[in-house]
Coordinates of C-alpha atoms in Angstrom, one line a residue:
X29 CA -21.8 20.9 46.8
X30 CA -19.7 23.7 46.9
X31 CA -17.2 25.3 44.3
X32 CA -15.0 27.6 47.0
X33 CA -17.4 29.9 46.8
X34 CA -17.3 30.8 50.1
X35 CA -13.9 29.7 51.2
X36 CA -12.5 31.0 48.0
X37 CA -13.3 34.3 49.5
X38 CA -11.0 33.9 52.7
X39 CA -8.5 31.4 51.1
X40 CA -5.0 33.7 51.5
X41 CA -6.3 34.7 54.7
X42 CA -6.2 31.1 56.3
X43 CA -3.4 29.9 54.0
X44 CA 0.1 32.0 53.8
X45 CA 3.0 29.1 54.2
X46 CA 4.1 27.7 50.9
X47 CA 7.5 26.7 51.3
X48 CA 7.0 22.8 52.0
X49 CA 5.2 22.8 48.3
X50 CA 8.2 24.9 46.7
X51 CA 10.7 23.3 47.9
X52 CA 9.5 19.9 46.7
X53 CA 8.9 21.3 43.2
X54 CA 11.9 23.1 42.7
X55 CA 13.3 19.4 43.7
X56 CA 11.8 17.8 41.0
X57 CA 11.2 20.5 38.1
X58 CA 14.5 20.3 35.9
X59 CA 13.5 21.4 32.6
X60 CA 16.4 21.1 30.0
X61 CA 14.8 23.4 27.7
X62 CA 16.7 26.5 27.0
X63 CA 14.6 28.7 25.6
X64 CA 10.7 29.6 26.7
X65 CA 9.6 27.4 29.2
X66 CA 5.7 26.9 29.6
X67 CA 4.0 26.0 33.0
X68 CA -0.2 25.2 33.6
X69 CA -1.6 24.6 36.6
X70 CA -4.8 22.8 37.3
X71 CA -6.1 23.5 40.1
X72 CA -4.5 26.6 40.6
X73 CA -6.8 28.2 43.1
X74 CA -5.5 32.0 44.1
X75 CA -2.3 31.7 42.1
X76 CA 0.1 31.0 44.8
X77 CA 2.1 28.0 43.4
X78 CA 2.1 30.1 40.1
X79 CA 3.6 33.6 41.4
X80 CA 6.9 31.4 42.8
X81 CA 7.5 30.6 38.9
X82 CA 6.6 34.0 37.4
X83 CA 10.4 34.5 36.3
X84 CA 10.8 31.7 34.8
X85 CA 7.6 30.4 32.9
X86 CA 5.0 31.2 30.5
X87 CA 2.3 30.4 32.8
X88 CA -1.4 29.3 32.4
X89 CA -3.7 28.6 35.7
X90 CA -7.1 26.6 35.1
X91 CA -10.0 26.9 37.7
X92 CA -13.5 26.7 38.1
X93 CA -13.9 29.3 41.1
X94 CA -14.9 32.3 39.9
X95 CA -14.0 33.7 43.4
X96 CA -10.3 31.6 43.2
X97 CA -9.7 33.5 39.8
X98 CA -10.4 36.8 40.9
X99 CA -7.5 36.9 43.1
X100 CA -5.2 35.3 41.0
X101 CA -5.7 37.2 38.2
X102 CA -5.0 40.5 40.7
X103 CA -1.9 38.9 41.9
X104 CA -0.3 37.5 39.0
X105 CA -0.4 40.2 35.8
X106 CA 1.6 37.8 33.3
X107 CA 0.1 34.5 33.7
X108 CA -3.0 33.5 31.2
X109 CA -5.5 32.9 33.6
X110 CA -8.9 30.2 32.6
X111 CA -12.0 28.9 33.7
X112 CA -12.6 25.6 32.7
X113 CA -13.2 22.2 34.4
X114 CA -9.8 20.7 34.6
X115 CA -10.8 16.9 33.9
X116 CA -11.5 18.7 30.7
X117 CA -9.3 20.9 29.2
X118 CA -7.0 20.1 26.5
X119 CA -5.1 22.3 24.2
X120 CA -2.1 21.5 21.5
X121 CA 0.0 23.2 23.1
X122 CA 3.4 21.1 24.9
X123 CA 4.2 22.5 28.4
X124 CA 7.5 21.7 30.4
X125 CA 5.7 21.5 33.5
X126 CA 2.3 20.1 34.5
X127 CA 0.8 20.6 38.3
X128 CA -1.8 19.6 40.4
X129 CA -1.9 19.8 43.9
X130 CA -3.4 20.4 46.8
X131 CA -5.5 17.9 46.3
X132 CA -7.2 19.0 43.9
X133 CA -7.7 16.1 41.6
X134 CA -9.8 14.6 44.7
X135 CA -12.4 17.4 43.8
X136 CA -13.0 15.6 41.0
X137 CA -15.8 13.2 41.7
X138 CA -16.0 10.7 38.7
X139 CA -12.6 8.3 38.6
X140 CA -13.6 7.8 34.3
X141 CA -12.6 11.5 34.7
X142 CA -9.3 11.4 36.7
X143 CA -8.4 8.9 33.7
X144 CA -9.7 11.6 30.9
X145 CA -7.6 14.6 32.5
X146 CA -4.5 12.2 32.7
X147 CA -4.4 11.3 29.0
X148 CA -5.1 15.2 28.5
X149 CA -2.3 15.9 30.3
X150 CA 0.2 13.0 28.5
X151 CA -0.8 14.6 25.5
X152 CA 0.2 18.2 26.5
X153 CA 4.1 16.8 28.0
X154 CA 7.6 16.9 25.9
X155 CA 9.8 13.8 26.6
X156 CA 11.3 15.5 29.4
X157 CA 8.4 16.9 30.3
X158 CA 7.0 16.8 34.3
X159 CA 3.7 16.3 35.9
X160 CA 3.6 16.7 39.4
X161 CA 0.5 16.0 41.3
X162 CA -0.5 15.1 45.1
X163 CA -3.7 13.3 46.2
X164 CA -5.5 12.7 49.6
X165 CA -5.5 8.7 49.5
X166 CA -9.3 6.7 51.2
X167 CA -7.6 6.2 55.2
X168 CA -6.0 9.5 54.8
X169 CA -9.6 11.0 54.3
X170 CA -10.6 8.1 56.7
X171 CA -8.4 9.4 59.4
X172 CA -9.1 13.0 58.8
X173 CA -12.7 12.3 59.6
X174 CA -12.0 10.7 62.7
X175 CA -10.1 13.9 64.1
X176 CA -12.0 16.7 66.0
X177 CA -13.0 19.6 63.4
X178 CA -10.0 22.3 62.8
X179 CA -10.9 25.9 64.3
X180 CA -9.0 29.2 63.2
X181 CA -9.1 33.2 64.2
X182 CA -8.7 35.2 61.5
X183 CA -9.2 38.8 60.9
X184 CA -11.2 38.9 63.6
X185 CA -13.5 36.6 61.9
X186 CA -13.3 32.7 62.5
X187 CA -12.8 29.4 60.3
X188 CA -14.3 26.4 60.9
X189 CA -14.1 22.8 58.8
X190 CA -14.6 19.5 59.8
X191 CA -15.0 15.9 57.6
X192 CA -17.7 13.5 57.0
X193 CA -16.9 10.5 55.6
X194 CA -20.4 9.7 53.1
X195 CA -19.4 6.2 52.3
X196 CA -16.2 4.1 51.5
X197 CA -14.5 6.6 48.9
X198 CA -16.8 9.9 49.4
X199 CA -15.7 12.5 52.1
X200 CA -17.3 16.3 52.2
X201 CA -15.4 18.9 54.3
X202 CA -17.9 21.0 56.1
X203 CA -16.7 24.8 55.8
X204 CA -18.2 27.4 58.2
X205 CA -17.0 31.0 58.5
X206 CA -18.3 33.3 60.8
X207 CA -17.7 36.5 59.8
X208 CA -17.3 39.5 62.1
X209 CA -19.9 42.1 60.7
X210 CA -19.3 44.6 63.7
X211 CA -19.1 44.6 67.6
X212 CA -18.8 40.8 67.3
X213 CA -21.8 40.2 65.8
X214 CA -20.8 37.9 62.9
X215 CA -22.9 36.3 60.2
X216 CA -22.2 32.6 59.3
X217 CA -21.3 31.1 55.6
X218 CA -21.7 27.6 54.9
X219 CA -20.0 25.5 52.2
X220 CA -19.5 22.0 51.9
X221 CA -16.7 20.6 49.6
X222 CA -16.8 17.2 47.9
X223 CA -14.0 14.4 47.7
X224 CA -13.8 11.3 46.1
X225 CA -10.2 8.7 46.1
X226 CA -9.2 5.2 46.2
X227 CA -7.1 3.7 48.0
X228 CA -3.1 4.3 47.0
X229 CA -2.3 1.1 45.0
X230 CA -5.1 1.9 42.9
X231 CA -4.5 5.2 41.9
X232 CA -1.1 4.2 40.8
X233 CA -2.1 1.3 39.0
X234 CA -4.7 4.6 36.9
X235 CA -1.4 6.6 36.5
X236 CA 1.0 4.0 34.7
X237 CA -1.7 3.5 32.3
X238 CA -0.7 7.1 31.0
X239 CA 3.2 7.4 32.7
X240 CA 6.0 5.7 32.0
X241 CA 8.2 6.9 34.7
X242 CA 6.5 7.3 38.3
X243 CA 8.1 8.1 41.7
X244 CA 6.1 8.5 44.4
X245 CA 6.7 10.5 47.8
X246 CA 4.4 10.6 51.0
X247 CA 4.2 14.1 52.8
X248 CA 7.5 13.5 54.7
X249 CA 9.1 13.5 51.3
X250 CA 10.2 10.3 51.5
X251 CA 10.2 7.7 48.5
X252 CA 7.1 5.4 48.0
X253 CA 7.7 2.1 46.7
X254 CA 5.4 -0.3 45.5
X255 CA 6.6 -2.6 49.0
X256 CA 5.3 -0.3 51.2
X257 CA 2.3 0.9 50.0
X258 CA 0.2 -0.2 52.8
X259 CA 1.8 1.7 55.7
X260 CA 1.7 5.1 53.4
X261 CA -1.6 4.7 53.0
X262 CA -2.1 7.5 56.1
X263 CA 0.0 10.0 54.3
X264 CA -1.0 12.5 51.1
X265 CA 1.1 11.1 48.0
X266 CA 2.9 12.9 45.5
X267 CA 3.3 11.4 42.0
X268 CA 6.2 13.0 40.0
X269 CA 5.1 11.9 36.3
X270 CA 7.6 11.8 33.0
X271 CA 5.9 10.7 29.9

């Protein structure tokens, strides 16, 4: 399976608009520290999320793309930029802000391991420390495989993705660009990208193992609770973490 390899390549070309994500975080991240505030990404992909915060925060982005990395580290001079798996990576160091998104964490395939990266990360938080994270729940995917592939133009070049659901909690997004060499002849790139969930309820029940105060929001914004569950189960969910 793929590692953006290929769509890590034409990522800020097909994705520009990040004003839904700030404008939920900036909602939610109210740090009461005074002095040097610390921010880490996981997940953080071409640095976008991390360039709103630049002012503010000592940042550090972890990745695995190698082609994700590249262009953040070319957008965003002050931030300490790593390559590591992110179900992995610890360090002592206590940040004021924790994220995850984009669903990322769904690109991580073994659950044991969504566990191991959420004890990481309750170890790295102050008490008023914040992790934020969003995740693609199983009839979200389930839905998103049912819908007719999406199809872009850009740069003269075209994008391409469509999802096949592999079994009960395993979906793989099929990435095709076709890439405009000259006089419309365009070569094709191929990449298919892995994700695994559960079903809402039960990723919640994973996070109070680690969290003792959870709010949850659907992609409206609107406040999950444990009641209504079930009929947000077609939305992505945002967990807003305190230790």
């Amino acid at each position: 399976m793929g590692n953006y390899s290929v769509y890590g390549k034409y990522y800020d070309s097909l994705n520009s608009d990040y004003s839904y994500w700030i404008s939920f975080l900036r909602k939610h991240i109210r740090s009461k520290n005074t002095g040097e505030k610390k921010l880490l990404e996981l997940g953080c992909g071409t640095g976008n999320i991390l360039k709103e915060f630049t002012e503010e925060y000592k940042l550090v982005g972890i990745d695995l793309s190698d082609e994700m990395l590249a262009t953040a580290r070319n957008k965003i001079n002050s931030c300490r930029f790593i390559k590591a798996d992110m179900s992995e990576y610890f360090e002592n160091i206590k940040y004021d802000v924790i994220l995850c998104l984009f669903d990322s964490i769904n690109h991580i395939l073994n659950i044991e391991k969504w566990q191991r990266m959420f004890f990481n990360i309750s170890k790295m938080m102050k008490d008023d420390s914040v992790f934020i994270f969003d995740v693609n729940t199983t009839e979200r995917l389930n839905q998103m495989s049912q819908k007719p592939g999406f199809f872009k133009k850009f740069n003269n070049s075209y994008f391409y993705m469509n999802i096949d659901k592999r079994s009960q909690t395993n979906f793989v997004f099929n990435v095709r660009i076709f890439r405009n060499i000259e006089n419309n002849i365009f070569e094709l790139e191929e990449e298919q990208i892995e994700e695994t969930t559960l079903e809402g309820n039960r990723i919640y029940d994973i996070v109070t193992k680690f969290f003792k105060k959870i709010e949850i929001y659907n992609e409206r914004k609107e406040r999950i609770y444990e009641d209504c569950f079930y009929e947000n189960e077609k939305y992505r969910w945002f967990f807003v973490c305190k230790s």
